[in-house]
Coordinates of N, CA, C and O in Angstrom, one line a residue:
M172 N 22.8 -15.7 87.7 CA 22.7 -17.1 88.2 C 22.5 -18.0 87.0 O 21.5 -17.9 86.3
T173 N 23.4 -18.9 86.7 CA 23.2 -19.7 85.5 C 22.5 -21.0 85.7 O 21.8 -21.5 84.9
S174 N 22.7 -21.7 86.9 CA 22.0 -23.0 87.1 C 20.8 -22.8 88.0 O 20.8 -21.8 88.8
I175 N 19.9 -23.6 87.9 CA 18.7 -23.5 88.8 C 18.7 -24.8 89.7 O 18.7 -25.9 89.3
N176 N 18.6 -24.5 91.0 CA 18.5 -25.5 92.0 C 17.2 -25.4 92.6 O 16.6 -24.3 92.8
L177 N 16.6 -26.6 93.0 CA 15.2 -26.5 93.6 C 15.2 -25.8 94.9 O 14.2 -25.2 95.3
S178 N 16.3 -25.8 95.6 CA 16.3 -25.2 96.9 C 16.7 -23.7 96.9 O 16.5 -23.0 97.9
Q179 N 17.3 -23.3 95.8 CA 17.7 -21.9 95.7 C 17.3 -21.4 94.3 O 17.0 -22.2 93.5
G180 N 17.4 -20.1 94.1 CA 17.1 -19.7 92.7 C 16.5 -18.3 92.7 O 16.3 -17.7 93.7
S181 N 16.1 -17.9 91.5 CA 15.5 -16.6 91.4 C 14.0 -16.7 91.7 O 13.6 -17.8 92.2
D182 N 13.2 -15.7 91.4 CA 11.8 -15.8 91.8 C 11.0 -16.7 90.9 O 9.9 -17.1 91.2
H183 N 11.5 -17.1 89.8 CA 10.8 -18.0 88.9 C 11.9 -18.9 88.2 O 13.1 -18.7 88.2
V184 N 11.4 -20.0 87.6 CA 12.3 -20.9 87.0 C 12.3 -20.6 85.5 O 11.2 -20.6 84.9
E185 N 13.4 -20.2 85.0 CA 13.5 -19.9 83.6 C 13.3 -21.1 82.7 O 13.7 -22.2 83.0
N186 N 12.6 -20.9 81.5 CA 12.4 -22.0 80.6 C 11.6 -23.1 81.2 O 11.7 -24.2 80.7
L187 N 10.8 -22.8 82.2 CA 10.0 -23.8 82.8 C 9.0 -24.5 81.8 O 8.8 -25.7 81.8
H188 N 8.5 -23.7 80.8 CA 7.6 -24.2 79.8 C 8.2 -25.3 79.0 O 7.5 -26.1 78.4
L189 N 9.6 -25.4 78.9 CA 10.2 -26.4 78.2 C 10.3 -27.8 78.9 O 10.6 -28.8 78.3
C190 N 9.9 -27.8 80.2 CA 10.0 -29.1 80.9 C 9.0 -30.1 80.3 O 7.8 -29.7 80.0
P191 N 9.5 -31.3 80.0 CA 8.7 -32.3 79.2 C 7.6 -32.9 80.0 O 6.7 -33.6 79.5
I192 N 7.6 -32.7 81.3 CA 6.5 -33.3 82.2 C 5.7 -32.2 82.8 O 6.2 -31.1 82.9
P193 N 4.5 -32.5 83.3 CA 3.7 -31.5 84.1 C 4.5 -31.1 85.3 O 4.8 -31.9 86.2
Y194 N 4.9 -29.8 85.4 CA 5.7 -29.3 86.5 C 5.0 -28.0 86.9 O 4.7 -27.1 86.1
L195 N 4.8 -27.9 88.2 CA 4.0 -26.7 88.7 C 4.8 -26.0 89.8 O 5.5 -26.6 90.6
L196 N 4.7 -24.7 89.8 CA 5.3 -23.9 90.8 C 4.2 -23.3 91.6 O 3.3 -22.6 91.1
L197 N 4.1 -23.7 92.9 CA 2.9 -23.2 93.7 C 3.4 -22.4 94.9 O 4.4 -22.7 95.5
D198 N 2.6 -21.4 95.3 CA 2.9 -20.7 96.6 C 2.5 -21.5 97.8 O 1.9 -22.6 97.6
R199 N 2.7 -20.9 99.0 CA 2.4 -21.7 100.2 C 0.9 -22.1 100.3 O 0.5 -23.0 101.0
Q200 N 0.0 -21.3 99.6 CA -1.4 -21.6 99.7 C -1.8 -22.5 98.5 O -3.0 -22.7 98.2
F201 N -0.9 -23.0 97.7 CA -1.0 -23.9 96.6 C -1.6 -23.2 95.4 O -2.2 -23.9 94.5
N202 N -1.5 -21.9 95.3 CA -1.9 -21.2 94.1 C -0.8 -21.3 93.1 O 0.4 -21.3 93.4
I203 N -1.2 -21.4 91.8 CA -0.2 -21.6 90.7 C 0.6 -20.3 90.5 O -0.1 -19.3 90.3
I204 N 1.9 -20.4 90.4 CA 2.7 -19.2 90.2 C 3.2 -19.3 88.7 O 3.1 -18.4 87.9
D205 N 3.6 -20.5 88.3 CA 4.1 -20.8 87.0 C 4.0 -22.3 86.7 O 3.8 -23.1 87.7
A206 N 4.1 -22.7 85.5 CA 4.0 -24.2 85.1 C 4.6 -24.4 83.8 O 4.8 -23.5 83.0
S207 N 5.0 -25.7 83.6 CA 5.4 -26.1 82.2 C 4.2 -26.1 81.4 O 3.0 -26.1 81.8
N208 N 4.4 -26.2 80.1 CA 3.2 -26.3 79.1 C 2.3 -27.4 79.5 O 1.0 -27.1 79.6
S209 N 2.8 -28.6 79.8 CA 1.9 -29.7 80.2 C 1.3 -29.5 81.6 O 0.2 -30.0 81.9
G210 N 2.0 -28.7 82.4 CA 1.4 -28.4 83.7 C 0.2 -27.5 83.6 O -0.8 -27.6 84.4
Y211 N 0.2 -26.6 82.6 CA -1.0 -25.8 82.4 C -2.2 -26.6 81.9 O -3.3 -26.1 81.8
D212 N -2.0 -27.9 81.5 CA -3.1 -28.8 81.2 C -3.9 -29.1 82.4 O -5.1 -29.5 82.4
F213 N -3.3 -29.0 83.6 CA -3.9 -29.3 84.9 C -4.6 -28.0 85.5 O -5.7 -28.0 85.9
L214 N -3.8 -27.0 85.5 CA -4.2 -25.7 86.1 C -4.0 -24.5 85.2 O -2.9 -24.5 84.5
K215 N -4.9 -23.6 85.2 CA -4.8 -22.4 84.5 C -4.2 -21.3 85.4 O -4.4 -21.4 86.7
P216 N -3.6 -20.2 84.9 CA -3.1 -19.2 85.8 C -4.2 -18.7 86.7 O -5.3 -18.6 86.3
G217 N -3.8 -18.5 88.0 CA -4.8 -18.0 89.0 C -5.5 -19.1 89.7 O -6.2 -18.9 90.7
E218 N -5.4 -20.4 89.2 CA -6.1 -21.5 89.9 C -5.3 -22.0 91.1 O -4.1 -21.9 91.1
N219 N -6.0 -22.8 91.9 CA -5.4 -23.4 93.1 C -5.3 -24.9 92.9 O -6.2 -25.5 92.4
F220 N -4.1 -25.4 93.3 CA -3.8 -26.9 93.1 C -4.9 -27.7 93.8 O -5.3 -28.8 93.3
M221 N -5.4 -27.3 94.9 CA -6.4 -28.0 95.7 C -7.7 -28.2 94.9 O -8.4 -29.2 95.2
S222 N -7.9 -27.4 93.9 CA -9.1 -27.5 93.1 C -9.1 -28.7 92.2 O -10.2 -29.1 91.7
I223 N -7.9 -29.3 92.0 CA -7.9 -30.5 91.1 C -7.6 -31.8 91.9 O -7.5 -32.8 91.4
V224 N -7.4 -31.6 93.3 CA -7.1 -32.8 94.1 C -8.4 -33.4 94.5 O -9.3 -32.7 94.9
E225 N -8.5 -34.7 94.4 CA -9.8 -35.4 94.8 C -10.1 -35.0 96.3 O -9.2 -35.0 97.1
E226 N -11.3 -34.8 96.6 CA -11.7 -34.3 97.9 C -11.2 -35.2 99.0 O -10.7 -34.7 100.0
E227 N -11.3 -36.5 98.9 CA -10.9 -37.4 99.9 C -9.4 -37.4 100.1 O -8.9 -37.7 101.2
S228 N -8.6 -37.0 99.1 CA -7.2 -36.9 99.1 C -6.6 -35.6 99.7 O -5.5 -35.5 100.0
S229 N -7.5 -34.6 99.7 CA -7.0 -33.2 100.1 C -6.3 -33.2 101.4 O -5.2 -32.6 101.6
P230 N -7.0 -33.7 102.5 CA -6.4 -33.6 103.8 C -5.0 -34.3 103.9 O -4.1 -33.8 104.4
K231 N -4.9 -35.5 103.2 CA -3.7 -36.3 103.2 C -2.6 -35.4 102.5 O -1.5 -35.3 103.0
F232 N -2.9 -34.8 101.4 CA -2.0 -34.1 100.6 C -1.5 -32.9 101.5 O -0.3 -32.7 101.6
A233 N -2.4 -32.1 102.0 CA -2.0 -30.9 102.8 C -1.1 -31.3 104.0 O -0.1 -30.7 104.3
R234 N -1.5 -32.4 104.7 CA -0.8 -32.8 105.9 C 0.6 -33.2 105.5 O 1.6 -32.8 106.1
I235 N 0.8 -34.0 104.5 CA 2.1 -34.5 104.1 C 3.0 -33.4 103.5 O 4.2 -33.3 103.9
I236 N 2.5 -32.6 102.7 CA 3.3 -31.6 102.0 C 3.8 -30.5 103.0 O 4.8 -29.9 102.9
H237 N 3.0 -30.3 104.1 CA 3.4 -29.3 105.1 C 4.3 -29.9 106.1 O 5.1 -29.2 106.8
K238 N 4.3 -31.2 106.3 CA 5.1 -31.9 107.3 C 6.5 -32.1 106.7 O 7.5 -32.0 107.5
N239 N 6.6 -32.5 105.5 CA 7.9 -32.8 104.9 C 8.2 -31.8 103.7 O 7.4 -31.6 102.9
S240 N 9.4 -31.2 103.7 CA 9.7 -30.2 102.7 C 10.0 -30.8 101.3 O 10.0 -30.1 100.4
S241 N 10.2 -32.1 101.3 CA 10.3 -32.7 100.0 C 9.8 -34.2 100.1 O 9.9 -34.8 101.2
G242 N 9.4 -34.8 99.0 CA 8.9 -36.1 99.0 C 8.1 -36.5 97.8 O 8.1 -35.8 96.8
E243 N 7.4 -37.6 97.9 CA 6.5 -38.1 96.9 C 5.3 -38.7 97.5 O 5.3 -39.2 98.6
M244 N 4.2 -38.7 96.7 CA 3.0 -39.4 97.1 C 2.1 -39.7 95.9 O 2.3 -39.2 94.9
E245 N 1.2 -40.6 96.1 CA 0.2 -40.9 95.1 C -1.0 -40.0 95.4 O -1.4 -39.9 96.5
L246 N -1.6 -39.5 94.3 CA -2.7 -38.6 94.5 C -3.7 -38.7 93.3 O -3.2 -38.9 92.1
N247 N -5.0 -38.7 93.5 CA -6.0 -38.6 92.5 C -6.2 -37.2 92.1 O -6.6 -36.4 93.0
L248 N -5.9 -36.8 90.8 CA -6.1 -35.5 90.4 C -7.1 -35.4 89.2 O -7.2 -36.3 88.5
K249 N -7.8 -34.3 89.2 CA -8.8 -34.1 88.1 C -8.1 -33.7 86.8 O -7.3 -32.8 86.8
K250 N -8.4 -34.5 85.7 CA -7.8 -34.2 84.4 C -8.9 -34.5 83.4 O -9.4 -35.6 83.4
N251 N -9.2 -33.5 82.6 CA -10.3 -33.7 81.6 C -11.6 -34.2 82.2 O -12.1 -35.2 81.7
D252 N -12.1 -33.6 83.2 CA -13.3 -33.9 83.8 C -13.4 -35.3 84.5 O -14.5 -35.8 84.8
S253 N -12.3 -36.0 84.7 CA -12.4 -37.2 85.5 C -11.1 -37.3 86.3 O -10.2 -36.5 86.1
F254 N -11.1 -38.2 87.3 CA -9.9 -38.3 88.2 C -9.0 -39.4 87.7 O -9.4 -40.4 87.2
E255 N -7.7 -39.1 87.8 CA -6.7 -40.1 87.4 C -5.7 -40.2 88.5 O -5.5 -39.2 89.3
L256 N -5.0 -41.3 88.6 CA -4.0 -41.5 89.7 C -2.6 -41.0 89.2 O -2.2 -41.4 88.1
F257 N -1.9 -40.2 90.0 CA -0.6 -39.7 89.7 C 0.4 -39.8 90.8 O 0.0 -39.9 92.0
D258 N 1.7 -39.9 90.4 CA 2.7 -39.8 91.4 C 3.1 -38.3 91.5 O 3.3 -37.7 90.4
I259 N 3.1 -37.7 92.7 CA 3.4 -36.3 92.9 C 4.8 -36.3 93.5 O 5.0 -36.9 94.6
F260 N 5.7 -35.6 92.9 CA 7.0 -35.4 93.5 C 7.1 -33.9 93.9 O 6.8 -33.1 93.0
Y261 N 7.5 -33.6 95.1 CA 7.5 -32.1 95.5 C 8.7 -31.8 96.3 O 9.4 -32.6 96.9
Q262 N 9.1 -30.5 96.2 CA 10.2 -29.9 97.0 C 9.8 -28.5 97.3 O 9.4 -27.7 96.4
F263 N 10.0 -28.1 98.6 CA 9.7 -26.7 99.0 C 11.0 -25.9 99.0 O 12.0 -26.4 99.5
S264 N 11.0 -24.8 98.3 CA 12.1 -23.9 98.3 C 12.0 -22.8 99.4 O 11.1 -22.0 99.3
D265 N 12.8 -22.9 100.4 CA 12.8 -21.9 101.5 C 13.0 -20.5 101.0 O 12.4 -19.5 101.4
M266 N 14.0 -20.4 100.1 CA 14.4 -19.1 99.5 C 13.2 -18.5 98.7 O 12.9 -17.3 98.9
Q267 N 12.6 -19.3 97.9 CA 11.5 -18.7 97.0 C 10.2 -18.7 97.8 O 9.3 -18.0 97.4
Q268 N 10.1 -19.6 98.8 CA 8.8 -19.9 99.4 C 7.8 -20.5 98.4 O 6.6 -20.1 98.5
Y269 N 8.2 -21.3 97.5 CA 7.4 -22.0 96.6 C 7.5 -23.5 96.7 O 8.6 -24.0 97.1
F270 N 6.5 -24.2 96.3 CA 6.5 -25.6 96.1 C 6.8 -25.9 94.7 O 6.1 -25.4 93.8
H271 N 7.8 -26.7 94.4 CA 8.1 -27.2 93.1 C 7.4 -28.6 93.0 O 7.7 -29.5 93.8
V272 N 6.5 -28.8 92.0 CA 5.7 -30.1 92.0 C 5.8 -30.7 90.6 O 5.5 -30.0 89.6
A273 N 6.2 -32.0 90.5 CA 6.2 -32.7 89.3 C 5.1 -33.7 89.4 O 4.9 -34.3 90.4
V274 N 4.4 -33.9 88.3 CA 3.2 -34.8 88.2 C 3.4 -35.9 87.2 O 3.5 -35.6 86.0
I275 N 3.4 -37.1 87.6 CA 3.6 -38.2 86.7 C 2.4 -39.2 86.7 O 2.1 -39.7 87.8
S276 N 1.8 -39.4 85.5 CA 0.6 -40.2 85.5 C 0.9 -41.7 85.8 O 1.9 -42.3 85.3
K277 N 0.1 -42.3 86.6 CA 0.2 -43.7 86.9 C -0.9 -44.5 86.0 O -0.7 -45.7 85.8
D278 N -1.9 -43.8 85.5 CA -2.9 -44.4 84.8 C -2.4 -45.0 83.5 O -2.9 -46.0 83.0
V279 N -1.4 -44.4 82.9 CA -0.8 -45.0 81.7 C -0.3 -46.3 81.9 O -0.6 -47.3 81.2
Q280 N 0.5 -46.5 83.0 CA 1.0 -47.8 83.4 C -0.1 -48.8 83.7 O -0.1 -49.9 83.3
Y281 N -1.1 -48.3 84.5 CA -2.2 -49.1 84.9 C -3.0 -49.6 83.7 O -3.4 -50.7 83.6
K282 N -3.2 -48.7 82.7 CA -4.0 -49.0 81.5 C -3.3 -50.1 80.7 O -4.0 -51.0 80.2
K283 N -2.0 -50.0 80.6 CA -1.3 -51.0 79.8 C -1.5 -52.4 80.4 O -1.9 -53.4 79.7
V284 N -1.3 -52.6 81.7 CA -1.5 -53.9 82.4 C -3.0 -54.3 82.3 O -3.3 -55.4 82.1
S285 N -3.9 -53.3 82.5 CA -5.3 -53.5 82.5 C -5.7 -54.1 81.1 O -6.5 -55.0 81.1
D286 N -5.2 -53.5 80.1 CA -5.6 -53.9 78.7 C -5.1 -55.4 78.5 O -5.8 -56.2 77.9
Q287 N -3.9 -55.7 79.0 CA -3.4 -57.1 78.9 C -4.3 -58.0 79.6 O -4.6 -59.1 79.2
M288 N -4.7 -57.6 80.9 CA -5.5 -58.5 81.7 C -6.9 -58.7 81.0 O -7.4 -59.9 80.9
N289 N -7.4 -57.7 80.4 CA -8.7 -57.8 79.7 C -8.6 -58.7 78.5 O -9.5 -59.5 78.2
G290 N -7.5 -58.6 77.8 CA -7.2 -59.5 76.7 C -7.2 -61.0 77.1 O -7.7 -61.8 76.4
L291 N -6.6 -61.2 78.2 CA -6.6 -62.6 78.7 C -8.0 -63.1 79.1 O -8.3 -64.2 78.8
F292 N -8.7 -62.2 79.7 CA -10.1 -62.6 80.1 C -10.9 -62.9 78.8 O -11.7 -63.8 78.7
D293 N -10.7 -62.1 77.8 CA -11.4 -62.2 76.5 C -11.1 -63.6 75.9 O -11.9 -64.3 75.4
L294 N -9.8 -63.9 75.9 CA -9.3 -65.2 75.4 C -10.0 -66.4 76.1 O -10.4 -67.3 75.5
M295 N -10.1 -66.2 77.4 CA -10.7 -67.3 78.2 C -12.2 -67.4 78.0 O -12.8 -68.5 78.1
G296 N -12.8 -66.3 77.6 CA -14.3 -66.3 77.5 C -14.7 -66.9 76.1 O -15.9 -67.1 76.0
K297 N -13.8 -67.0 75.2 CA -14.3 -67.6 73.9 C -14.7 -69.0 74.1 O -14.0 -69.8 74.7
S298 N -15.8 -69.4 73.5 CA -16.4 -70.7 73.7 C -15.5 -71.8 73.2 O -15.5 -72.9 73.7
T299 N -14.7 -71.5 72.1 CA -13.9 -72.5 71.5 C -12.6 -72.7 72.4 O -11.9 -73.7 72.2
Y300 N -12.3 -71.8 73.3 CA -11.1 -71.8 74.0 C -10.8 -73.1 74.7 O -9.7 -73.7 74.5
P301 N -11.6 -73.7 75.6 CA -11.3 -74.9 76.3 C -10.9 -76.1 75.4 O -10.2 -76.9 75.8
R302 N -11.5 -76.1 74.2 CA -11.3 -77.3 73.4 C -10.0 -77.1 72.5 O -9.7 -78.0 71.7
K303 N -9.5 -75.9 72.5 CA -8.5 -75.5 71.5 C -7.1 -75.5 72.2 O -6.7 -74.5 72.7
E304 N -6.4 -76.6 72.2 CA -5.1 -76.6 72.9 C -4.1 -75.6 72.6 O -3.4 -75.1 73.5
P305 N -3.9 -75.2 71.3 CA -2.9 -74.2 71.0 C -3.0 -72.9 71.8 O -2.1 -72.3 72.2
N306 N -4.3 -72.5 72.0 CA -4.5 -71.3 72.8 C -4.0 -71.3 74.2 O -3.5 -70.3 74.7
L307 N -4.0 -72.5 74.8 CA -3.5 -72.7 76.1 C -2.0 -72.2 76.2 O -1.7 -71.4 77.1
T308 N -1.2 -72.6 75.3 CA 0.2 -72.2 75.4 C 0.3 -70.7 75.3 O 1.1 -70.1 76.0
E309 N -0.5 -70.1 74.4 CA -0.4 -68.7 74.1 C -0.8 -67.9 75.4 O -0.2 -67.0 75.8
V310 N -1.9 -68.4 76.0 CA -2.4 -67.7 77.2 C -1.4 -67.9 78.4 O -1.1 -66.9 79.1
L311 N -0.9 -69.1 78.5 CA 0.1 -69.3 79.6 C 1.4 -68.4 79.4 O 1.9 -67.9 80.3
A312 N 1.8 -68.3 78.1 CA 2.9 -67.4 77.8 C 2.6 -66.0 78.2 O 3.5 -65.3 78.8
K313 N 1.4 -65.5 77.9 CA 1.0 -64.1 78.3 C 1.0 -64.0 79.8 O 1.4 -62.9 80.3
V314 N 0.5 -65.0 80.5 CA 0.4 -64.9 81.9 C 1.8 -64.8 82.5 O 2.1 -63.9 83.3
S315 N 2.7 -65.6 82.0 CA 4.1 -65.6 82.4 C 4.8 -64.2 82.2 O 5.5 -63.7 83.0
S316 N 4.5 -63.7 81.0 CA 5.1 -62.4 80.6 C 4.5 -61.3 81.6 O 5.3 -60.4 82.0
L317 N 3.3 -61.4 81.9 CA 2.7 -60.4 82.9 C 3.4 -60.5 84.2 O 3.7 -59.5 84.9
Y318 N 3.6 -61.8 84.7 CA 4.3 -62.0 85.9 C 5.7 -61.3 85.9 O 6.1 -60.6 86.8
L319 N 6.4 -61.5 84.8 CA 7.8 -60.9 84.7 C 7.7 -59.4 84.8 O 8.5 -58.8 85.5
K320 N 6.8 -58.8 84.0 CA 6.7 -57.3 84.0 C 6.3 -56.8 85.4 O 6.9 -55.8 85.8
L321 N 5.4 -57.5 86.0 CA 5.0 -57.0 87.3 C 6.1 -57.2 88.4 O 6.3 -56.3 89.3
S322 N 6.9 -58.2 88.3 CA 7.9 -58.4 89.3 C 9.0 -57.4 89.1 O 9.8 -57.2 90.0
N323 N 9.1 -56.8 87.9 CA 10.2 -55.8 87.7 C 9.7 -54.4 87.9 O 10.3 -53.4 87.5
T324 N 8.5 -54.2 88.5 CA 8.0 -52.8 88.7 C 7.7 -52.7 90.2 O 7.5 -53.7 90.9
S325 N 7.7 -51.5 90.7 CA 7.3 -51.2 92.0 C 6.0 -50.5 91.9 O 5.8 -49.3 91.9
D326 N 5.0 -51.3 91.5 CA 3.7 -50.7 91.1 C 2.7 -50.5 92.2 O 2.7 -51.2 93.2
W327 N 1.8 -49.6 91.9 CA 0.7 -49.2 92.7 C 0.0 -50.4 93.3 O 0.2 -50.7 94.4
N328 N -0.9 -51.0 92.6 CA -1.7 -52.1 93.2 C -1.3 -53.4 92.6 O -2.1 -54.1 92.0
R329 N 0.0 -53.7 92.6 CA 0.6 -54.9 92.1 C -0.1 -56.1 92.6 O -0.4 -57.1 91.9
Q330 N -0.4 -56.1 93.9 CA -1.0 -57.3 94.6 C -2.4 -57.6 93.9 O -2.7 -58.8 93.7
E331 N -3.1 -56.6 93.7 CA -4.5 -56.8 93.1 C -4.3 -57.5 91.7 O -5.1 -58.4 91.4
I332 N -3.3 -57.1 90.9 CA -3.1 -57.7 89.6 C -2.6 -59.1 89.7 O -3.0 -60.0 89.0
M333 N -1.7 -59.3 90.7 CA -1.1 -60.6 90.9 C -2.3 -61.6 91.3 O -2.3 -62.7 90.8
D334 N -3.2 -61.1 92.1 CA -4.4 -61.9 92.4 C -5.2 -62.3 91.2 O -5.6 -63.4 91.0
K335 N -5.4 -61.3 90.3 CA -6.1 -61.6 89.1 C -5.4 -62.6 88.2 O -6.0 -63.5 87.6
I336 N -4.1 -62.5 88.1 CA -3.3 -63.5 87.4 C -3.5 -64.9 88.0 O -3.6 -65.9 87.2
K337 N -3.4 -65.0 89.3 CA -3.7 -66.3 89.9 C -5.0 -66.8 89.6 O -5.2 -68.0 89.3
E338 N -6.0 -65.9 89.5 CA -7.4 -66.3 89.2 C -7.4 -66.9 87.7 O -8.0 -67.9 87.5
I339 N -6.7 -66.2 86.8 CA -6.6 -66.7 85.5 C -6.0 -68.1 85.4 O -6.5 -69.0 84.7
E340 N -4.8 -68.2 86.1 CA -4.2 -69.5 86.1 C -5.1 -70.6 86.6 O -5.1 -71.7 86.1
N341 N -5.8 -70.3 87.7 CA -6.7 -71.3 88.3 C -7.8 -71.7 87.3 O -8.1 -72.9 87.1
H342 N -8.3 -70.7 86.6 CA -9.3 -70.9 85.6 C -8.8 -71.8 84.5 O -9.5 -72.7 84.0
L343 N -7.6 -71.5 84.1 CA -6.9 -72.3 83.0 C -6.8 -73.7 83.4 O -7.1 -74.6 82.6
Q344 N -6.3 -73.9 84.6 CA -6.1 -75.3 85.1 C -7.3 -76.1 85.2 O -7.4 -77.3 84.9
Q345 N -8.4 -75.4 85.6 CA -9.7 -76.1 85.7 C -10.3 -76.5 84.4 O -11.0 -77.5 84.2
N346 N -10.2 -75.5 83.4 CA -10.9 -75.7 82.2 C -10.1 -76.4 81.0 O -10.7 -76.6 80.0
V347 N -8.9 -76.6 81.2 CA -8.1 -77.2 80.1 C -7.5 -78.5 80.4 O -6.4 -78.9 80.1
K348 N -8.3 -79.4 81.1 CA -7.8 -80.7 81.4 C -8.4 -81.7 80.5 O -9.4 -81.5 79.9

């Protein structure tokens, strides 16, 4: 067999270690069978996927993955002794009786926007800010660019961030008259 299909295939995925994203092969009880190199950053051989799923998310994960043979969901997973938010894409192979699971970090996206938001709050917190007109243009430009970025993403908690941006705009309008 030369090509590998998620729904059919041999007992293992050849060259799985070459996969550039965290990719896990799990049995029906969520024990790890094989993984990409970055997948082994999450789980070591012999470990169970449920051991890295946040306790509150475990029932949701088990319910969804057993109900639908393929799909995606957001999940908090343990990585480096703390929990991070990830998109989980999964497909069950009837032939192999394995779950194929890809794990994509959302925290990287969140961190980028969060850093930008913190930068704006820092700018507003400077005591010279309200009296310094040139900064106003700069901050408004940053706010606009954040709006554009957010409107072009289908993001996790976009609403929360949009609310923060509104807060910033209101603050700007009150303080720079």
